[in-house]
PDB file of C-alpha atoms in Angstrom:
ATOM      1  CA  THR A   1     100.548 103.471 226.471  1.00 39.00           C
ATOM      2  CA  ASN A   2     100.836  99.796 226.934  1.00 43.00           C
ATOM      3  CA  GLU A   3     101.422  97.714 230.024  1.00 42.00           C
ATOM      4  CA  LYS A   4     102.379  94.043 229.945  1.00 44.00           C
ATOM      5  CA  GLY A   5     104.783  91.546 231.509  1.00 42.00           C
ATOM      6  CA  CYS A   6     105.874  89.562 228.284  1.00 43.00           C
ATOM      7  CA  GLY A   7     106.835  86.485 230.306  1.00 43.00           C
ATOM      8  CA  GLN A   8     109.049  88.449 232.777  1.00 45.00           C
ATOM      9  CA  LYS A   9     108.555  88.818 236.532  1.00 49.00           C
ATOM     10  CA  MET A  10     108.378  92.580 236.322  1.00 55.00           C
ATOM     11  CA  GLU A  11     106.116  95.567 236.154  1.00 66.00           C
ATOM     12  CA  LYS A  12     106.769  97.906 233.191  1.00 75.00           C
ATOM     13  CA  LYS A  13     104.954 100.669 231.353  1.00 83.00           C
ATOM     14  CA  LEU A  14     105.614 101.148 227.590  1.00 85.00           C
ATOM     15  CA  THR A  15     104.845 104.470 225.879  1.00 87.00           C
ATOM     16  CA  TYR A  16     105.401 104.796 222.060  1.00 89.00           C
ATOM     17  CA  ARG A  17     106.265 108.526 221.774  1.00 88.00           C
ATOM     18  CA  GLU A  18     105.700 110.745 218.735  1.00 88.00           C
ATOM     19  CA  ASP A  19     109.375 111.420 218.259  1.00 87.00           C
ATOM     20  CA  GLY A  20     109.905 107.711 217.270  1.00 86.00           C
ATOM     21  CA  PHE A  21     111.238 106.588 220.704  1.00 89.00           C
ATOM     22  CA  LEU A  22     109.892 103.863 222.941  1.00 90.00           C
ATOM     23  CA  GLU A  23     109.813 104.968 226.626  1.00 90.00           C
ATOM     24  CA  ILE A  24     109.865 102.160 229.198  1.00 88.00           C
ATOM     25  CA  GLN A  25     109.229 102.885 232.940  1.00 86.00           C
ATOM     26  CA  LEU A  26     110.221 100.103 235.170  1.00 81.00           C
ATOM     27  CA  ASP A  27     109.246  99.197 238.749  1.00 76.00           C
ATOM     28  CA  GLU A  28     111.431 100.969 241.367  1.00 69.00           C
ATOM     29  CA  ALA A  29     112.570  97.613 242.650  1.00 61.00           C
ATOM     30  CA  MET A  30     114.502  97.026 239.382  1.00 71.00           C
ATOM     31  CA  VAL A  31     118.204  97.959 240.051  1.00 76.00           C
ATOM     32  CA  PHE A  32     120.268  99.401 237.153  1.00 81.00           C
ATOM     33  CA  ASP A  33     123.208  97.189 236.105  1.00 83.00           C
ATOM     34  CA  ASP A  34     126.179  99.043 234.521  1.00 85.00           C
ATOM     35  CA  TYR A  35     127.689  95.842 233.105  1.00 86.00           C
ATOM     36  CA  LEU A  36     124.544  94.850 231.285  1.00 87.00           C
ATOM     37  CA  TYR A  37     124.163  98.419 229.994  1.00 87.00           C
ATOM     38  CA  SER A  38     127.694  98.349 228.546  1.00 86.00           C
ATOM     39  CA  LEU A  39     126.904  94.900 226.928  1.00 87.00           C
ATOM     40  CA  ILE A  40     123.747  96.403 225.265  1.00 88.00           C
ATOM     41  CA  GLN A  41     125.567  99.412 224.018  1.00 85.00           C
ATOM     42  CA  GLU A  42     128.324  97.127 222.383  1.00 84.00           C
ATOM     43  CA  ASP A  43     125.901  94.671 220.707  1.00 87.00           C
ATOM     44  CA  PRO A  44     124.602  95.954 217.267  1.00 87.00           C
ATOM     45  CA  HIS A  45     121.652  93.609 217.505  1.00 88.00           C
ATOM     46  CA  CYS A  46     120.334  95.338 220.682  1.00 90.00           C
ATOM     47  CA  LEU A  47     118.237  98.438 220.468  1.00 89.00           C
ATOM     48  CA  THR A  48     120.092 101.598 221.396  1.00 86.00           C
ATOM     49  CA  CYS A  49     119.213 102.245 225.122  1.00 86.00           C
ATOM     50  CA  ILE A  50     119.301 105.837 226.472  1.00 85.00           C
ATOM     51  CA  ARG A  51     119.072 106.254 230.185  1.00 82.00           C
ATOM     52  CA  ASP A  52     117.286 109.193 231.753  1.00 79.00           C
ATOM     53  CA  HIS A  53     119.550 110.349 234.698  1.00 76.00           C
ATOM     54  CA  ARG A  54     116.812 112.570 236.008  1.00 80.00           C
ATOM     55  CA  ARG A  55     114.338 109.754 236.322  1.00 79.00           C
ATOM     56  CA  ALA A  56     116.306 106.590 237.328  1.00 75.00           C
ATOM     57  CA  HIS A  57     113.790 104.047 236.149  1.00 81.00           C
ATOM     58  CA  HIS A  58     113.019 105.515 232.731  1.00 86.00           C
ATOM     59  CA  TYR A  59     114.707 104.124 229.591  1.00 88.00           C
ATOM     60  CA  TYR A  60     114.453 105.197 225.930  1.00 90.00           C
ATOM     61  CA  PHE A  61     114.880 103.077 222.706  1.00 91.00           C
ATOM     62  CA  ASP A  62     115.320 104.421 219.271  1.00 86.00           C
ATOM     63  CA  LEU A  63     112.663 102.772 216.920  1.00 89.00           C
ATOM     64  CA  HIS A  64     113.254 105.066 213.844  1.00 85.00           C
ATOM     65  CA  GLY A  65     112.990 102.950 210.679  1.00 84.00           C
ATOM     66  CA  LEU A  66     111.994  99.831 212.468  1.00 89.00           C
ATOM     67  CA  GLN A  67     108.920  97.566 212.452  1.00 90.00           C
ATOM     68  CA  THR A  68     107.918  94.850 214.935  1.00 91.00           C
ATOM     69  CA  LEU A  69     108.648  91.257 214.148  1.00 90.00           C
ATOM     70  CA  LYS A  70     104.857  90.664 214.164  1.00 90.00           C
ATOM     71  CA  GLU A  71     104.309  93.412 211.342  1.00 89.00           C
ATOM     72  CA  TYR A  72     107.227  91.973 209.395  1.00 88.00           C
ATOM     73  CA  LEU A  73     105.774  88.444 209.421  1.00 87.00           C
ATOM     74  CA  ASN A  74     102.302  89.807 208.462  1.00 86.00           C
ATOM     75  CA  CYS A  75     103.845  91.696 205.499  1.00 84.00           C
ATOM     76  CA  HIS A  76     106.059  88.748 204.228  1.00 81.00           C
ATOM     77  CA  PRO A  77     103.822  85.600 204.103  1.00 75.00           C
ATOM     78  CA  MET A  78     105.960  84.100 201.408  1.00 76.00           C
ATOM     79  CA  LEU A  79     109.349  84.304 203.119  1.00 80.00           C
ATOM     80  CA  ASP A  80     111.985  81.531 203.043  1.00 85.00           C
ATOM     81  CA  LEU A  81     110.983  80.117 206.456  1.00 88.00           C
ATOM     82  CA  LEU A  82     114.021  77.888 207.115  1.00 89.00           C
ATOM     83  CA  SER A  83     116.530  80.677 206.350  1.00 88.00           C
ATOM     84  CA  PHE A  84     114.445  83.120 208.300  1.00 88.00           C
ATOM     85  CA  SER A  85     114.148  80.889 211.298  1.00 91.00           C
ATOM     86  CA  ILE A  86     117.865  80.163 211.472  1.00 91.00           C
ATOM     87  CA  ARG A  87     118.820  83.729 211.446  1.00 89.00           C
ATOM     88  CA  LEU A  88     116.077  84.650 213.997  1.00 91.00           C
ATOM     89  CA  PHE A  89     117.037  81.856 216.419  1.00 93.00           C
ATOM     90  CA  THR A  90     120.870  82.416 215.946  1.00 92.00           C
ATOM     91  CA  THR A  91     120.445  86.135 216.834  1.00 90.00           C
ATOM     92  CA  LEU A  92     118.349  85.367 219.794  1.00 91.00           C
ATOM     93  CA  TRP A  93     120.828  82.783 221.020  1.00 91.00           C
ATOM     94  CA  LYS A  94     123.818  84.959 220.561  1.00 89.00           C
ATOM     95  CA  VAL A  95     122.168  88.076 222.202  1.00 89.00           C
ATOM     96  CA  GLY A  96     120.627  86.053 224.986  1.00 83.00           C
ATOM     97  CA  CYS A  97     123.839  84.366 226.098  1.00 79.00           C
ATOM     98  CA  ARG A  98     124.741  87.317 228.368  1.00 78.00           C
ATOM     99  CA  LYS A  99     121.670  89.455 228.359  1.00 82.00           C
ATOM    100  CA  GLN A 100     117.975  89.174 229.218  1.00 79.00           C
ATOM    101  CA  ILE A 101     115.771  89.272 226.090  1.00 82.00           C
ATOM    102  CA  MET A 102     112.183  90.448 225.983  1.00 83.00           C
ATOM    103  CA  PHE A 103     110.688  87.394 224.233  1.00 87.00           C
ATOM    104  CA  ASP A 104     107.728  88.959 222.542  1.00 88.00           C
ATOM    105  CA  CYS A 105     107.018  89.489 218.797  1.00 89.00           C
ATOM    106  CA  ASP A 106     105.820  93.062 219.588  1.00 89.00           C
ATOM    107  CA  GLU A 107     109.159  93.772 221.295  1.00 87.00           C
ATOM    108  CA  LEU A 108     111.481  92.361 218.646  1.00 91.00           C
ATOM    109  CA  TYR A 109     112.191  94.714 215.722  1.00 92.00           C
ATOM    110  CA  VAL A 110     113.284  94.280 212.123  1.00 90.00           C
ATOM    111  CA  GLY A 111     114.865  96.919 209.845  1.00 82.00           C
ATOM    112  CA  ASN A 112     113.012  98.209 206.769  1.00 72.00           C
ATOM    113  CA  GLN A 113     115.671  97.131 204.328  1.00 66.00           C
ATOM    114  CA  GLY A 114     116.074  93.332 204.470  1.00 64.00           C
ATOM    115  CA  PHE A 115     115.819  91.115 207.656  1.00 73.00           C
ATOM    116  CA  TYR A 116     118.021  92.397 210.467  1.00 85.00           C
ATOM    117  CA  LEU A 117     116.856  91.686 213.946  1.00 88.00           C
ATOM    118  CA  TYR A 118     116.955  94.249 216.801  1.00 90.00           C
ATOM    119  CA  VAL A 119     116.364  92.966 220.277  1.00 90.00           C
ATOM    120  CA  LEU A 120     114.922  94.814 223.187  1.00 89.00           C
ATOM    121  CA  CYS A 121     117.119  94.278 226.301  1.00 87.00           C
ATOM    122  CA  LEU A 122     116.825  96.114 229.607  1.00 85.00           C
ATOM    123  CA  PRO A 123     119.923  97.004 231.650  1.00 85.00           C
ATOM    124  CA  VAL A 124     118.508  95.491 234.846  1.00 81.00           C
ATOM    125  CA  GLY A 125     118.663  92.066 236.411  1.00 72.00           C
ATOM    126  CA  ILE A 126     115.263  90.601 235.412  1.00 65.00           C
ATOM    127  CA  PRO A 127     114.374  86.991 236.557  1.00 60.00           C
ATOM    128  CA  LEU A 128     112.769  85.235 233.543  1.00 57.00           C
ATOM    129  CA  LYS A 129     109.851  82.952 233.982  1.00 59.00           C
ATOM    130  CA  ASP A 130     110.589  79.413 232.929  1.00 56.00           C
ATOM    131  CA  ASP A 131     108.045  79.427 230.037  1.00 73.00           C
ATOM    132  CA  ALA A 132     108.972  82.899 228.623  1.00 80.00           C
ATOM    133  CA  TYR A 133     110.738  81.378 225.561  1.00 84.00           C
ATOM    134  CA  LEU A 134     108.049  78.747 225.058  1.00 85.00           C
ATOM    135  CA  VAL A 135     105.310  81.295 225.074  1.00 87.00           C
ATOM    136  CA  PHE A 136     107.295  83.319 222.369  1.00 90.00           C
ATOM    137  CA  VAL A 137     107.695  80.206 220.224  1.00 90.00           C
ATOM    138  CA  LYS A 138     103.941  79.436 220.296  1.00 89.00           C
ATOM    139  CA  GLN A 139     103.186  83.177 219.439  1.00 89.00           C
ATOM    140  CA  LEU A 140     105.663  82.889 216.587  1.00 90.00           C
ATOM    141  CA  CYS A 141     103.994  79.716 215.304  1.00 89.00           C
ATOM    142  CA  ASP A 142     100.516  81.564 215.389  1.00 89.00           C
ATOM    143  CA  LEU A 143     102.051  84.244 213.023  1.00 88.00           C
ATOM    144  CA  MET A 144     103.594  81.629 210.594  1.00 85.00           C
ATOM    145  CA  ILE A 145     100.432  79.481 210.350  1.00 79.00           C
ATOM    146  CA  ASP A 146     100.005  80.323 206.620  1.00 77.00           C
ATOM    147  CA  VAL A 147     103.525  79.454 205.443  1.00 78.00           C
ATOM    148  CA  LYS A 148     104.127  76.621 202.809  1.00 83.00           C
ATOM    149  CA  ASP A 149     107.224  75.099 204.415  1.00 86.00           C
ATOM    150  CA  TYR A 150     105.345  72.659 206.605  1.00 88.00           C
ATOM    151  CA  GLU A 151     108.605  70.689 207.497  1.00 90.00           C
ATOM    152  CA  THR A 152     110.272  73.759 209.041  1.00 91.00           C
ATOM    153  CA  PHE A 153     106.989  74.939 210.707  1.00 91.00           C
ATOM    154  CA  GLY A 154     106.342  71.521 212.143  1.00 91.00           C
ATOM    155  CA  LEU A 155     109.859  71.258 213.607  1.00 92.00           C
ATOM    156  CA  ILE A 156     109.431  74.697 215.396  1.00 92.00           C
ATOM    157  CA  TYR A 157     105.865  73.775 216.573  1.00 90.00           C
ATOM    158  CA  ALA A 158     107.057  70.420 217.872  1.00 92.00           C
ATOM    159  CA  SER A 159     109.962  72.011 219.835  1.00 90.00           C
ATOM    160  CA  ALA A 160     107.444  74.172 221.661  1.00 86.00           C
ATOM    161  CA  LEU A 161     105.163  71.170 222.470  1.00 88.00           C
ATOM    162  CA  LYS A 162     108.334  69.271 223.722  1.00 89.00           C
ATOM    163  CA  ASN A 163     109.425  72.319 225.805  1.00 87.00           C
ATOM    164  CA  GLU A 164     112.785  72.228 224.039  1.00 88.00           C
ATOM    165  CA  SER A 165     115.270  75.052 224.674  1.00 88.00           C
ATOM    166  CA  LEU A 166     116.346  77.699 222.057  1.00 89.00           C
ATOM    167  CA  LYS A 167     119.560  76.080 221.443  1.00 90.00           C
ATOM    168  CA  GLU A 168     118.025  72.672 220.811  1.00 92.00           C
ATOM    169  CA  THR A 169     115.532  74.233 218.289  1.00 93.00           C
ATOM    170  CA  LEU A 170     118.463  76.040 216.583  1.00 93.00           C
ATOM    171  CA  ASP A 171     120.458  72.765 216.290  1.00 94.00           C
ATOM    172  CA  GLN A 172     117.500  70.983 214.740  1.00 94.00           C
ATOM    173  CA  LEU A 173     117.025  73.901 212.137  1.00 94.00           C
ATOM    174  CA  LEU A 174     120.679  73.806 211.205  1.00 93.00           C
ATOM    175  CA  ALA A 175     120.513  69.890 210.821  1.00 94.00           C
ATOM    176  CA  LEU A 176     117.474  70.423 208.566  1.00 92.00           C
ATOM    177  CA  GLU A 177     119.334  73.013 206.428  1.00 91.00           C
ATOM    178  CA  LYS A 178     122.357  70.633 206.055  1.00 90.00           C
ATOM    179  CA  LYS A 179     120.018  67.775 204.932  1.00 91.00           C
ATOM    180  CA  ARG A 180     118.436  69.984 202.313  1.00 88.00           C
ATOM    181  CA  TYR A 181     121.834  71.306 201.142  1.00 86.00           C
ATOM    182  CA  LEU A 182     123.188  67.738 200.691  1.00 86.00           C
ATOM    183  CA  ALA A 183     120.061  66.810 198.714  1.00 87.00           C
ATOM    184  CA  LEU A 184     120.805  69.574 196.114  1.00 83.00           C
ATOM    185  CA  PRO A 185     122.613  68.853 192.809  1.00 85.00           C
ATOM    186  CA  PHE A 186     126.175  70.055 192.650  1.00 81.00           C
ATOM    187  CA  TRP A 187     125.428  73.252 190.610  1.00 80.00           C
ATOM    188  CA  LYS A 188     122.624  74.333 192.983  1.00 82.00           C
ATOM    189  CA  ARG A 189     124.933  73.734 195.971  1.00 82.00           C
ATOM    190  CA  TRP A 190     127.409  76.099 194.467  1.00 82.00           C
ATOM    191  CA  LYS A 191     124.751  78.786 194.007  1.00 82.00           C
ATOM    192  CA  TYR A 192     123.381  78.167 197.445  1.00 79.00           C
ATOM    193  CA  LYS A 193     126.879  78.566 198.968  1.00 81.00           C
ATOM    194  CA  GLN A 194     127.440  81.832 197.108  1.00 81.00           C
ATOM    195  CA  ARG A 195     124.093  83.209 198.363  1.00 79.00           C
ATOM    196  CA  GLN A 196     124.998  82.170 201.940  1.00 77.00           C
ATOM    197  CA  GLU A 197     128.434  83.926 201.696  1.00 79.00           C
ATOM    198  CA  LYS A 198     126.822  87.100 200.310  1.00 78.00           C
ATOM    199  CA  GLU A 199     124.294  87.106 203.117  1.00 76.00           C
ATOM    200  CA  GLU A 200     126.940  86.652 205.772  1.00 77.00           C
ATOM    201  CA  GLU A 201     129.009  89.506 204.279  1.00 77.00           C
ATOM    202  CA  ILE A 202     125.924  91.839 204.249  1.00 74.00           C
ATOM    203  CA  MET A 203     125.216  90.904 207.910  1.00 74.00           C
ATOM    204  CA  ASN A 204     128.764  91.665 208.822  1.00 74.00           C
ATOM    205  CA  LEU A 205     128.600  95.019 207.141  1.00 75.00           C
ATOM    206  CA  LYS A 206     125.265  95.865 208.850  1.00 75.00           C
ATOM    207  CA  ASN A 207     126.832  94.786 212.255  1.00 75.00           C
ATOM    208  CA  GLY A 208     129.710  97.213 211.753  1.00 76.00           C
ATOM    209  CA  PHE A 209     127.437 100.100 210.506  1.00 76.00           C
ATOM    210  CA  ASN A 210     124.914  99.616 213.409  1.00 76.00           C
ATOM    211  CA  TYR A 211     127.690  99.561 216.035  1.00 77.00           C
ATOM    212  CA  GLY A 212     129.200 102.784 214.592  1.00 79.00           C
ATOM    213  CA  LYS A 213     125.728 104.387 214.523  1.00 77.00           C
ATOM    214  CA  LYS A 214     125.122 103.271 218.167  1.00 76.00           C
ATOM    215  CA  VAL A 215     128.447 104.764 219.308  1.00 78.00           C
ATOM    216  CA  ALA A 216     127.748 107.982 217.628  1.00 78.00           C
ATOM    217  CA  SER A 217     124.130 108.349 218.750  1.00 74.00           C
ATOM    218  CA  THR A 218     124.884 107.594 222.470  1.00 71.00           C
ATOM    219  CA  GLY A 219     128.080 109.758 222.644  1.00 74.00           C
ATOM    220  CA  ALA A 220     130.064 106.773 223.934  1.00 72.00           C
ATOM    221  CA  CYS A 221     133.408 108.453 222.952  1.00 77.00           C
ATOM    222  CA  ASP A 222     134.894 111.830 222.292  1.00 82.00           C
ATOM    223  CA  LEU A 223     136.231 110.977 218.778  1.00 84.00           C
ATOM    224  CA  LEU A 224     134.915 108.281 216.447  1.00 80.00           C
ATOM    225  CA  VAL A 225     137.053 107.192 213.557  1.00 81.00           C
ATOM    226  CA  LEU A 226     135.383 105.218 210.678  1.00 75.00           C
ATOM    227  CA  ASP A 227     138.345 103.956 208.727  1.00 74.00           C
ATOM    228  CA  GLU A 228     138.354 102.233 205.347  1.00 68.00           C
ATOM    229  CA  ILE A 229     134.562 102.535 204.778  1.00 64.00           C
ATOM    230  CA  GLN A 230     134.826 102.152 200.920  1.00 63.00           C
ATOM    231  CA  CYS A 231     137.004  99.084 201.288  1.00 60.00           C
ATOM    232  CA  GLY A 232     134.623  97.509 203.709  1.00 52.00           C
ATOM    233  CA  MET A 233     131.528  98.098 201.751  1.00 55.00           C
ATOM    234  CA  GLY A 234     132.919  97.668 198.186  1.00 54.00           C
ATOM    235  CA  ARG A 235     132.552  99.962 195.317  1.00 54.00           C
ATOM    236  CA  SER A 236     129.442  98.341 194.096  1.00 52.00           C
ATOM    237  CA  GLY A 237     126.625  95.986 195.325  1.00 51.00           C
ATOM    238  CA  TYR A 238     124.085  96.082 198.177  1.00 50.00           C
ATOM    239  CA  MET A 239     125.801  98.581 200.529  1.00 51.00           C
ATOM    240  CA  PHE A 240     127.264 100.961 198.047  1.00 50.00           C
TER     241      PHE A 240
END
């Protein structure tokens, strides 16, 4: 059992159960929000949230086949830092537009097959501390201290020192990617573009698959139709 605030003005108790679920018990002052709950269930990047109707302030999250972002970074010291950072910050920005994110490397999760980020969001109105995101970025920099891409690392570290927002950091990362892309010779640009399109297609497939899995596991409907699966995944390649 682990108790921590993770930058949020709240009291919560975390229990990692033997059945692969994370149980979170919140303070009784936290009021359940139906709208936030529906947003979490619709977003494939949010961990599946199961509400305990017998105990109003208990929530369960499915962690099967997942590892924390901290564990992922420790196991992949030679990752492409710029590509990884853009995908990480893009996901956090998209998910955080309408939901409250737990900004902590121990509460962000990654799938075992490739980098696909799952975010822990709670269906309650939680007032965030002003420095929650900045604390997370500094924690992230501590985990990336051994990487070789000093330009990307320096950009992220400088953004934390300057107290820049998540969107400002993301914009700088995208500008750096564009600068490196334009510096490539023509044939490398073509290969880079192909790789980007393939990664985007894989991400879209995973989004659709994870959303269908979430609907099925939460019982959100009486009948679930998964149409044209073969056409969507292709008859060969990564998802076949």
